[in-house]
């Protein structure tokens, strides 16, 4: 059996151990220390925008805190993209709010502005103006931010930008993760850079960051004893994990280049496959890090479906994965409201994520290509 080719495996740059060893040398192994502060500054400098960054234990934790800081309470409505990973929606339930799911549009596979506006107007007719909007940059592809921001601003609803998959992507030359009232990043093991596990909350003010840090460190009041006036959480990133992140930030641009090159590889491989579309930017306003490359397969034209290709890869010990199953089709959200058509459902039925790791070798690409070519007519 050949070695496993993973969908998106961690890829170390080589300097991570320097920061980790320094933390051990100075005994900074707690969820405090210079690596955390410097990692936050590294992210802030990279985003090149007037933002503040709080390093946390996960992107999910960041989204949970964003909802709390924005004042989302039990029975409030929060609008969320349906075509995403469950971590985009689960924190809505953490705070006892009601998720309202929105279909995708066909160009970026992200939140459909028309369906978004319909959902807001429907909620307001019911006397429930949504308290927040969660938009996702799926697989690294920026959403239609100009249209979505216009709607959010017109209705005066805070926008939370889920950029967990989109560090290094830009929309109209502005970095993803800097558009929202608050934004979240993920450094999970499969992301474009990793801290093993971890995430960050990107805020627009120092006060918001301070609130996030306060809540993420058990909400301890200023007192010589342990006193708590609010519910707190154990969400702060450790100094060891942040050390990994510091080393990873040094190679982030290289990782973006590698994943974009992999996307071009798939464009070349599939260019003579009728009925197979590689997921690419709709125009020059969009720059995707192509965290994951994906294809949409029309079986009536292509002569095979996404499951045929997935199983062929699996037989050769190559990991691929169906696109996200829409949240409004998930059992846990069966009673949630939904606005839109069937774009997300069809993407789930026909789409496949392909091996996209930045450490793919020429040998790996040759194996991947050989499987794909077995389906050529």
mmCIF file of C-alpha atoms in Angstrom:
data_model
loop_
_atom_site.group_PDB
_atom_site.id
_atom_site.type_symbol
_atom_site.label_atom_id
_atom_site.label_comp_id
_atom_site.label_asym_id
_atom_site.label_seq_id
_atom_site.Cartn_x
_atom_site.Cartn_y
_atom_site.Cartn_z
ATOM 1 C CA UNK A 1 0.000 0.000 0.000
ATOM 2 C CA UNK A 2 1.306 3.443 -0.936
ATOM 3 C CA UNK A 3 1.735 6.085 1.770
ATOM 4 C CA UNK A 4 -1.388 8.048 2.622
ATOM 5 C CA UNK A 5 -1.946 11.317 0.798
ATOM 6 C CA UNK A 6 -3.975 13.476 3.168
ATOM 7 C CA UNK A 7 -6.527 16.116 2.293
ATOM 8 C CA UNK A 8 -4.708 18.862 4.204
ATOM 9 C CA UNK A 9 -1.950 17.897 6.614
ATOM 10 C CA UNK A 10 0.155 20.165 8.864
ATOM 11 C CA UNK A 11 3.312 21.517 7.239
ATOM 12 C CA UNK A 12 6.041 22.777 9.553
ATOM 13 C CA UNK A 13 8.455 25.445 8.412
ATOM 14 C CA UNK A 14 11.396 24.511 10.624
ATOM 15 C CA UNK A 15 11.654 27.460 13.026
ATOM 16 C CA UNK A 16 8.711 26.495 15.234
ATOM 17 C CA UNK A 17 10.974 24.587 17.630
ATOM 18 C CA UNK A 18 13.060 27.704 18.234
ATOM 19 C CA UNK A 19 10.064 29.471 19.773
ATOM 20 C CA UNK A 20 8.941 26.368 21.661
ATOM 21 C CA UNK A 21 12.418 25.764 23.090
ATOM 22 C CA UNK A 22 12.628 29.381 24.170
ATOM 23 C CA UNK A 23 9.327 28.980 26.025
ATOM 24 C CA UNK A 24 10.644 25.883 27.815
ATOM 25 C CA UNK A 25 13.927 27.603 28.604
ATOM 26 C CA UNK A 26 12.115 30.527 30.231
ATOM 27 C CA UNK A 27 9.416 28.263 31.777
ATOM 28 C CA UNK A 28 6.627 30.054 29.882
ATOM 29 C CA UNK A 29 4.449 26.979 29.438
ATOM 30 C CA UNK A 30 1.204 28.469 30.783
ATOM 31 C CA UNK A 31 -1.483 30.182 28.673
ATOM 32 C CA UNK A 32 0.538 33.396 29.020
ATOM 33 C CA UNK A 33 3.873 34.604 27.792
ATOM 34 C CA UNK A 34 5.803 36.406 25.083
ATOM 35 C CA UNK A 35 4.909 33.952 22.302
ATOM 36 C CA UNK A 36 1.199 34.728 22.750
ATOM 37 C CA UNK A 37 1.771 38.485 22.658
ATOM 38 C CA UNK A 38 4.135 38.279 19.707
ATOM 39 C CA UNK A 39 1.917 35.876 17.777
ATOM 40 C CA UNK A 40 -0.971 38.311 18.160
ATOM 41 C CA UNK A 41 1.260 41.089 16.861
ATOM 42 C CA UNK A 42 2.423 38.910 13.956
ATOM 43 C CA UNK A 43 -1.184 38.326 12.902
ATOM 44 C CA UNK A 44 -2.047 41.991 13.337
ATOM 45 C CA UNK A 45 0.912 43.048 11.185
ATOM 46 C CA UNK A 46 0.002 40.500 8.521
ATOM 47 C CA UNK A 47 -3.616 41.639 8.323
ATOM 48 C CA UNK A 48 -2.279 45.178 7.777
ATOM 49 C CA UNK A 49 -5.431 46.826 9.092
ATOM 50 C CA UNK A 50 -6.467 48.771 12.165
ATOM 51 C CA UNK A 51 -7.430 45.691 14.193
ATOM 52 C CA UNK A 52 -6.656 44.012 17.509
ATOM 53 C CA UNK A 53 -6.078 40.257 17.869
ATOM 54 C CA UNK A 54 -6.747 37.877 20.772
ATOM 55 C CA UNK A 55 -5.154 34.423 20.436
ATOM 56 C CA UNK A 56 -7.519 31.704 21.657
ATOM 57 C CA UNK A 57 -7.825 27.934 21.942
ATOM 58 C CA UNK A 58 -9.938 27.532 18.777
ATOM 59 C CA UNK A 59 -11.783 29.417 16.069
ATOM 60 C CA UNK A 60 -14.989 28.076 17.608
ATOM 61 C CA UNK A 61 -14.068 29.731 20.908
ATOM 62 C CA UNK A 62 -13.467 32.991 19.048
ATOM 63 C CA UNK A 63 -16.907 32.853 17.449
ATOM 64 C CA UNK A 64 -18.542 32.073 20.798
ATOM 65 C CA UNK A 65 -16.876 35.110 22.385
ATOM 66 C CA UNK A 66 -17.793 37.306 19.409
ATOM 67 C CA UNK A 67 -21.478 36.511 19.932
ATOM 68 C CA UNK A 68 -21.218 37.228 23.661
ATOM 69 C CA UNK A 69 -19.381 40.532 23.168
ATOM 70 C CA UNK A 70 -21.956 41.621 20.571
ATOM 71 C CA UNK A 71 -24.684 41.008 23.133
ATOM 72 C CA UNK A 72 -26.422 38.034 21.518
ATOM 73 C CA UNK A 73 -28.781 36.486 24.043
ATOM 74 C CA UNK A 74 -31.193 33.562 24.359
ATOM 75 C CA UNK A 75 -33.939 33.522 21.682
ATOM 76 C CA UNK A 76 -32.204 36.160 19.554
ATOM 77 C CA UNK A 77 -31.885 35.374 15.856
ATOM 78 C CA UNK A 78 -28.441 34.990 14.296
ATOM 79 C CA UNK A 79 -28.112 34.611 10.530
ATOM 80 C CA UNK A 80 -25.531 32.087 9.348
ATOM 81 C CA UNK A 81 -24.362 30.684 6.051
ATOM 82 C CA UNK A 82 -25.748 27.154 5.623
ATOM 83 C CA UNK A 83 -22.918 25.856 3.452
ATOM 84 C CA UNK A 84 -20.146 25.610 6.042
ATOM 85 C CA UNK A 85 -18.651 23.457 8.795
ATOM 86 C CA UNK A 86 -20.770 23.076 11.924
ATOM 87 C CA UNK A 87 -18.343 25.194 13.974
ATOM 88 C CA UNK A 88 -19.763 28.259 12.214
ATOM 89 C CA UNK A 89 -23.207 27.534 13.633
ATOM 90 C CA UNK A 90 -22.729 25.663 16.913
ATOM 91 C CA UNK A 91 -21.816 28.765 18.976
ATOM 92 C CA UNK A 92 -25.229 30.233 18.110
ATOM 93 C CA UNK A 93 -26.706 27.403 20.165
ATOM 94 C CA UNK A 94 -24.104 27.909 22.913
ATOM 95 C CA UNK A 95 -25.654 31.309 23.673
ATOM 96 C CA UNK A 96 -29.224 29.998 23.300
ATOM 97 C CA UNK A 97 -29.946 31.950 20.129
ATOM 98 C CA UNK A 98 -31.832 30.770 17.036
ATOM 99 C CA UNK A 99 -29.829 30.133 13.852
ATOM 100 C CA UNK A 100 -31.354 31.293 10.561
ATOM 101 C CA UNK A 101 -29.596 29.659 7.631
ATOM 102 C CA UNK A 102 -28.910 31.238 4.233
ATOM 103 C CA UNK A 103 -28.291 29.506 0.910
ATOM 104 C CA UNK A 104 -25.170 30.036 -1.232
ATOM 105 C CA UNK A 105 -24.768 31.810 -4.540
ATOM 106 C CA UNK A 106 -23.141 29.949 -7.422
ATOM 107 C CA UNK A 107 -20.044 32.100 -8.006
ATOM 108 C CA UNK A 108 -18.260 31.956 -4.647
ATOM 109 C CA UNK A 109 -20.373 29.228 -2.976
ATOM 110 C CA UNK A 110 -20.815 31.637 -0.061
ATOM 111 C CA UNK A 111 -23.764 33.506 1.453
ATOM 112 C CA UNK A 112 -26.304 34.661 -1.131
ATOM 113 C CA UNK A 113 -26.952 38.410 -0.635
ATOM 114 C CA UNK A 114 -30.510 38.153 -2.005
ATOM 115 C CA UNK A 115 -31.473 35.364 0.400
ATOM 116 C CA UNK A 116 -29.775 37.275 3.226
ATOM 117 C CA UNK A 117 -31.946 40.316 2.614
ATOM 118 C CA UNK A 118 -35.072 38.140 2.461
ATOM 119 C CA UNK A 119 -34.221 36.560 5.810
ATOM 120 C CA UNK A 120 -33.649 39.918 7.502
ATOM 121 C CA UNK A 121 -36.913 41.351 6.180
ATOM 122 C CA UNK A 122 -38.813 38.222 7.252
ATOM 123 C CA UNK A 123 -37.377 38.413 10.747
ATOM 124 C CA UNK A 124 -38.238 42.070 11.100
ATOM 125 C CA UNK A 125 -41.832 41.402 10.011
ATOM 126 C CA UNK A 126 -41.988 38.896 12.875
ATOM 127 C CA UNK A 127 -40.662 41.552 15.248
ATOM 128 C CA UNK A 128 -37.274 39.805 15.521
ATOM 129 C CA UNK A 129 -34.499 41.825 13.965
ATOM 130 C CA UNK A 130 -31.451 39.514 13.717
ATOM 131 C CA UNK A 131 -28.688 40.362 16.201
ATOM 132 C CA UNK A 132 -25.742 39.266 14.024
ATOM 133 C CA UNK A 133 -24.755 37.852 10.627
ATOM 134 C CA UNK A 134 -22.085 35.160 10.289
ATOM 135 C CA UNK A 135 -20.578 35.037 6.798
ATOM 136 C CA UNK A 136 -17.971 32.408 5.851
ATOM 137 C CA UNK A 137 -15.164 32.516 3.273
ATOM 138 C CA UNK A 138 -15.564 28.905 2.218
ATOM 139 C CA UNK A 139 -12.420 26.923 1.377
ATOM 140 C CA UNK A 140 -10.562 30.250 1.312
ATOM 141 C CA UNK A 141 -12.819 31.894 -1.287
ATOM 142 C CA UNK A 142 -13.888 35.410 -0.233
ATOM 143 C CA UNK A 143 -17.629 35.986 -0.042
ATOM 144 C CA UNK A 144 -19.368 38.834 -1.894
ATOM 145 C CA UNK A 145 -18.372 41.260 0.829
ATOM 146 C CA UNK A 146 -19.397 44.501 -0.856
ATOM 147 C CA UNK A 147 -23.008 43.371 -1.258
ATOM 148 C CA UNK A 148 -23.185 41.635 2.118
ATOM 149 C CA UNK A 149 -21.690 44.607 3.986
ATOM 150 C CA UNK A 150 -24.106 46.982 2.275
ATOM 151 C CA UNK A 151 -27.042 44.921 3.540
ATOM 152 C CA UNK A 152 -25.592 44.543 7.042
ATOM 153 C CA UNK A 153 -24.907 48.268 7.309
ATOM 154 C CA UNK A 154 -28.292 49.262 5.903
ATOM 155 C CA UNK A 155 -30.115 47.173 8.486
ATOM 156 C CA UNK A 156 -27.543 48.012 11.189
ATOM 157 C CA UNK A 157 -26.748 44.382 11.994
ATOM 158 C CA UNK A 158 -23.190 43.501 13.135
ATOM 159 C CA UNK A 159 -21.283 41.259 10.736
ATOM 160 C CA UNK A 160 -19.092 38.446 12.077
ATOM 161 C CA UNK A 161 -16.608 37.272 9.481
ATOM 162 C CA UNK A 162 -15.694 33.585 9.705
ATOM 163 C CA UNK A 163 -12.284 33.642 8.057
ATOM 164 C CA UNK A 164 -11.228 30.314 9.602
ATOM 165 C CA UNK A 165 -10.327 28.969 6.162
ATOM 166 C CA UNK A 166 -9.257 32.241 4.559
ATOM 167 C CA UNK A 167 -6.061 33.565 6.151
ATOM 168 C CA UNK A 168 -4.099 34.946 3.196
ATOM 169 C CA UNK A 169 -7.150 35.533 0.997
ATOM 170 C CA UNK A 170 -8.181 39.021 -0.110
ATOM 171 C CA UNK A 171 -11.248 40.758 -1.488
ATOM 172 C CA UNK A 172 -10.523 43.912 -3.498
ATOM 173 C CA UNK A 173 -6.980 43.846 -2.043
ATOM 174 C CA UNK A 174 -8.221 43.843 1.575
ATOM 175 C CA UNK A 175 -7.311 40.869 3.752
ATOM 176 C CA UNK A 176 -10.094 38.502 4.757
ATOM 177 C CA UNK A 177 -10.519 38.736 8.503
ATOM 178 C CA UNK A 178 -10.686 42.548 8.493
ATOM 179 C CA UNK A 179 -14.190 43.190 7.148
ATOM 180 C CA UNK A 180 -16.344 42.224 10.102
ATOM 181 C CA UNK A 181 -17.373 43.990 13.267
ATOM 182 C CA UNK A 182 -15.491 40.964 14.566
ATOM 183 C CA UNK A 183 -13.708 38.225 12.653
ATOM 184 C CA UNK A 184 -12.379 34.804 13.518
ATOM 185 C CA UNK A 185 -9.367 32.781 12.386
ATOM 186 C CA UNK A 186 -8.546 29.115 12.885
ATOM 187 C CA UNK A 187 -5.176 27.427 13.328
ATOM 188 C CA UNK A 188 -6.493 23.877 13.532
ATOM 189 C CA UNK A 189 -4.164 21.145 12.302
ATOM 190 C CA UNK A 190 -5.672 21.097 8.811
ATOM 191 C CA UNK A 191 -5.605 24.868 8.177
ATOM 192 C CA UNK A 192 -3.174 26.752 5.956
ATOM 193 C CA UNK A 193 -1.006 27.366 9.030
ATOM 194 C CA UNK A 194 -1.472 25.666 12.385
ATOM 195 C CA UNK A 195 -0.753 25.981 16.087
ATOM 196 C CA UNK A 196 -1.803 22.326 16.516
ATOM 197 C CA UNK A 197 -5.144 23.605 17.760
ATOM 198 C CA UNK A 198 -6.040 27.241 18.150
ATOM 199 C CA UNK A 199 -7.739 30.294 16.749
ATOM 200 C CA UNK A 200 -7.995 34.037 17.088
ATOM 201 C CA UNK A 201 -10.613 36.736 17.474
ATOM 202 C CA UNK A 202 -9.971 39.829 15.372
ATOM 203 C CA UNK A 203 -11.555 42.947 16.894
ATOM 204 C CA UNK A 204 -11.852 46.577 15.845
ATOM 205 C CA UNK A 205 -11.040 48.106 19.245
ATOM 206 C CA UNK A 206 -8.703 47.508 22.177
ATOM 207 C CA UNK A 207 -11.736 47.417 24.459
ATOM 208 C CA UNK A 208 -13.195 44.481 22.525
ATOM 209 C CA UNK A 209 -9.882 42.623 22.676
ATOM 210 C CA UNK A 210 -9.588 43.250 26.413
ATOM 211 C CA UNK A 211 -13.115 41.924 26.881
ATOM 212 C CA UNK A 212 -12.262 38.806 24.859
ATOM 213 C CA UNK A 213 -9.105 38.182 26.908
ATOM 214 C CA UNK A 214 -11.042 38.740 30.141
ATOM 215 C CA UNK A 215 -13.760 36.262 29.174
ATOM 216 C CA UNK A 216 -11.246 33.741 27.833
ATOM 217 C CA UNK A 217 -9.328 33.656 31.137
ATOM 218 C CA UNK A 218 -12.311 32.745 33.356
ATOM 219 C CA UNK A 219 -13.562 36.349 33.703
ATOM 220 C CA UNK A 220 -11.571 37.013 36.866
ATOM 221 C CA UNK A 221 -12.295 40.428 38.359
ATOM 222 C CA UNK A 222 -9.545 42.752 39.575
ATOM 223 C CA UNK A 223 -9.142 41.585 43.172
ATOM 224 C CA UNK A 224 -6.441 39.913 45.319
ATOM 225 C CA UNK A 225 -8.744 36.908 45.686
ATOM 226 C CA UNK A 226 -10.663 34.969 43.036
ATOM 227 C CA UNK A 227 -13.826 36.927 42.272
ATOM 228 C CA UNK A 228 -16.100 36.528 39.259
ATOM 229 C CA UNK A 229 -18.997 38.773 38.248
ATOM 230 C CA UNK A 230 -19.485 37.169 34.830
ATOM 231 C CA UNK A 231 -19.352 33.659 33.412
ATOM 232 C CA UNK A 232 -15.874 33.052 32.033
ATOM 233 C CA UNK A 233 -14.241 30.468 29.788
ATOM 234 C CA UNK A 234 -10.901 28.704 29.511
ATOM 235 C CA UNK A 235 -10.274 29.829 25.941
ATOM 236 C CA UNK A 236 -6.811 31.447 25.935
ATOM 237 C CA UNK A 237 -4.087 30.068 23.673
ATOM 238 C CA UNK A 238 -1.055 28.555 25.387
ATOM 239 C CA UNK A 239 2.409 30.032 25.036
ATOM 240 C CA UNK A 240 3.627 26.729 23.535
ATOM 241 C CA UNK A 241 0.951 26.697 20.837
ATOM 242 C CA UNK A 242 1.633 30.351 20.075
ATOM 243 C CA UNK A 243 5.285 29.459 19.558
ATOM 244 C CA UNK A 244 4.267 27.057 16.805
ATOM 245 C CA UNK A 245 2.171 29.859 15.339
ATOM 246 C CA UNK A 246 5.089 32.285 15.296
ATOM 247 C CA UNK A 247 7.133 29.860 13.214
ATOM 248 C CA UNK A 248 4.175 29.195 10.926
ATOM 249 C CA UNK A 249 3.603 32.908 10.277
ATOM 250 C CA UNK A 250 7.102 33.050 8.795
ATOM 251 C CA UNK A 251 6.045 30.681 5.998
ATOM 252 C CA UNK A 252 2.412 31.760 5.508
ATOM 253 C CA UNK A 253 3.025 33.447 2.147
ATOM 254 C CA UNK A 254 4.826 30.326 0.906
ATOM 255 C CA UNK A 255 1.906 28.169 2.027
ATOM 256 C CA UNK A 256 -0.572 30.366 0.145
ATOM 257 C CA UNK A 257 1.562 30.138 -3.000
ATOM 258 C CA UNK A 258 1.801 26.352 -2.713
ATOM 259 C CA UNK A 259 -1.965 25.894 -2.328
ATOM 260 C CA UNK A 260 -2.707 28.226 -5.202
ATOM 261 C CA UNK A 261 -0.261 26.247 -7.350
ATOM 262 C CA UNK A 262 -2.130 23.073 -6.415
ATOM 263 C CA UNK A 263 -5.365 24.688 -7.580
ATOM 264 C CA UNK A 264 -3.720 25.476 -10.930
ATOM 265 C CA UNK A 265 -2.568 21.866 -11.090
ATOM 266 C CA UNK A 266 -6.174 20.696 -10.814
ATOM 267 C CA UNK A 267 -7.312 23.233 -13.388
ATOM 268 C CA UNK A 268 -4.830 21.726 -15.836
ATOM 269 C CA UNK A 269 -5.705 18.110 -15.020
ATOM 270 C CA UNK A 270 -9.467 18.652 -15.405
ATOM 271 C CA UNK A 271 -9.455 21.071 -18.360
ATOM 272 C CA UNK A 272 -10.446 18.325 -20.813
ATOM 273 C CA UNK A 273 -13.129 16.828 -18.545
ATOM 274 C CA UNK A 274 -16.554 18.072 -19.652
ATOM 275 C CA UNK A 275 -18.944 18.425 -16.755
ATOM 276 C CA UNK A 276 -16.203 18.987 -14.162
ATOM 277 C CA UNK A 277 -15.630 22.509 -12.831
ATOM 278 C CA UNK A 278 -12.698 23.382 -10.597
ATOM 279 C CA UNK A 279 -13.617 25.952 -7.922
ATOM 280 C CA UNK A 280 -11.843 29.206 -8.877
ATOM 281 C CA UNK A 281 -12.235 32.940 -8.335
ATOM 282 C CA UNK A 282 -15.077 34.568 -10.315
ATOM 283 C CA UNK A 283 -13.010 37.670 -11.193
ATOM 284 C CA UNK A 284 -9.957 39.729 -10.235
ATOM 285 C CA UNK A 285 -11.633 41.198 -7.119
ATOM 286 C CA UNK A 286 -11.178 37.817 -5.448
ATOM 287 C CA UNK A 287 -7.883 36.263 -4.349
ATOM 288 C CA UNK A 288 -8.324 32.878 -2.682
ATOM 289 C CA UNK A 289 -5.654 31.114 -0.664
ATOM 290 C CA UNK A 290 -7.296 27.931 -2.035
ATOM 291 C CA UNK A 291 -7.002 26.303 1.370
ATOM 292 C CA UNK A 292 -8.859 23.403 -0.221
ATOM 293 C CA UNK A 293 -9.251 22.872 -3.931
ATOM 294 C CA UNK A 294 -12.589 21.408 -4.932
ATOM 295 C CA UNK A 295 -14.506 20.303 -8.006
ATOM 296 C CA UNK A 296 -18.176 20.227 -8.883
ATOM 297 C CA UNK A 297 -19.112 17.263 -11.074
ATOM 298 C CA UNK A 298 -22.181 17.047 -13.287
ATOM 299 C CA UNK A 299 -22.572 13.253 -13.619
ATOM 300 C CA UNK A 300 -24.878 13.507 -16.640
ATOM 301 C CA UNK A 301 -22.105 15.212 -18.601
ATOM 302 C CA UNK A 302 -18.969 13.826 -16.976
ATOM 303 C CA UNK A 303 -20.111 10.193 -16.959
ATOM 304 C CA UNK A 304 -19.070 9.760 -13.310
ATOM 305 C CA UNK A 305 -20.061 11.330 -10.024
ATOM 306 C CA UNK A 306 -18.256 12.684 -6.998
ATOM 307 C CA UNK A 307 -18.602 9.387 -5.124
ATOM 308 C CA UNK A 308 -17.019 7.444 -8.007
ATOM 309 C CA UNK A 309 -13.999 9.735 -7.828
ATOM 310 C CA UNK A 310 -13.838 9.692 -4.021
ATOM 311 C CA UNK A 311 -13.852 5.890 -3.900
ATOM 312 C CA UNK A 312 -11.213 5.682 -6.629
ATOM 313 C CA UNK A 313 -8.974 7.939 -4.545
ATOM 314 C CA UNK A 314 -9.722 5.936 -1.420
ATOM 315 C CA UNK A 315 -8.682 2.721 -3.164
ATOM 316 C CA UNK A 316 -5.278 4.297 -3.804
ATOM 317 C CA UNK A 317 -4.952 5.548 -0.191
ATOM 318 C CA UNK A 318 -5.649 9.164 -1.175
ATOM 319 C CA UNK A 319 -7.973 11.211 0.998
ATOM 320 C CA UNK A 320 -10.710 13.327 -0.554
ATOM 321 C CA UNK A 321 -13.956 14.462 1.013
ATOM 322 C CA UNK A 322 -17.460 15.568 -0.003
ATOM 323 C CA UNK A 323 -18.193 19.265 0.338
ATOM 324 C CA UNK A 324 -19.815 20.438 3.567
ATOM 325 C CA UNK A 325 -23.303 19.142 4.168
ATOM 326 C CA UNK A 326 -25.496 22.257 4.555
ATOM 327 C CA UNK A 327 -26.417 23.127 8.118
ATOM 328 C CA UNK A 328 -30.147 23.286 7.413
ATOM 329 C CA UNK A 329 -29.982 19.581 6.418
ATOM 330 C CA UNK A 330 -28.225 18.550 9.631
ATOM 331 C CA UNK A 331 -30.331 16.705 12.246
ATOM 332 C CA UNK A 332 -29.201 19.062 15.013
ATOM 333 C CA UNK A 333 -30.632 22.062 13.128
ATOM 334 C CA UNK A 334 -33.758 20.390 11.743
ATOM 335 C CA UNK A 335 -36.088 23.004 13.246
ATOM 336 C CA UNK A 336 -34.105 26.052 12.130
ATOM 337 C CA UNK A 337 -35.315 28.564 9.547
ATOM 338 C CA UNK A 338 -33.804 28.563 6.059
ATOM 339 C CA UNK A 339 -33.891 31.053 3.177
ATOM 340 C CA UNK A 340 -32.829 30.403 -0.384
ATOM 341 C CA UNK A 341 -33.011 27.720 -3.027
ATOM 342 C CA UNK A 342 -31.008 24.545 -3.632
ATOM 343 C CA UNK A 343 -27.536 25.864 -4.532
ATOM 344 C CA UNK A 344 -25.884 24.555 -1.360
ATOM 345 C CA UNK A 345 -27.702 21.221 -1.584
ATOM 346 C CA UNK A 346 -26.534 20.654 -5.164
ATOM 347 C CA UNK A 347 -22.971 21.571 -4.245
ATOM 348 C CA UNK A 348 -23.062 18.977 -1.472
ATOM 349 C CA UNK A 349 -24.478 16.370 -3.853
ATOM 350 C CA UNK A 350 -21.933 16.990 -6.611
ATOM 351 C CA UNK A 351 -18.813 18.455 -5.022
ATOM 352 C CA UNK A 352 -15.563 16.930 -3.813
ATOM 353 C CA UNK A 353 -12.620 18.427 -1.911
ATOM 354 C CA UNK A 354 -9.291 17.273 -3.330
ATOM 355 C CA UNK A 355 -5.885 16.777 -1.653
ATOM 356 C CA UNK A 356 -4.580 20.311 -1.175
ATOM 357 C CA UNK A 357 -1.784 20.268 1.390
ATOM 358 C CA UNK A 358 1.148 22.603 0.836
ATOM 359 C CA UNK A 359 3.545 19.673 1.339
ATOM 360 C CA UNK A 360 2.305 17.711 -1.699
ATOM 361 C CA UNK A 361 5.253 16.375 -3.712
ATOM 362 C CA UNK A 362 5.585 15.783 -7.449
ATOM 363 C CA UNK A 363 5.197 12.067 -6.705
ATOM 364 C CA UNK A 364 1.961 12.787 -4.827
ATOM 365 C CA UNK A 365 0.606 14.861 -7.713
ATOM 366 C CA UNK A 366 1.518 12.112 -10.165
ATOM 367 C CA UNK A 367 -0.481 9.582 -8.114
ATOM 368 C CA UNK A 368 -3.444 11.957 -7.851
ATOM 369 C CA UNK A 369 -3.378 12.675 -11.581
ATOM 370 C CA UNK A 370 -3.215 8.995 -12.496
ATOM 371 C CA UNK A 371 -6.445 8.327 -10.569
ATOM 372 C CA UNK A 372 -8.220 11.259 -12.209
ATOM 373 C CA UNK A 373 -7.166 10.221 -15.696
ATOM 374 C CA UNK A 374 -8.823 6.824 -15.301
ATOM 375 C CA UNK A 375 -12.140 8.724 -15.664
ATOM 376 C CA UNK A 376 -11.185 10.448 -18.913
ATOM 377 C CA UNK A 377 -13.483 9.548 -21.779
#
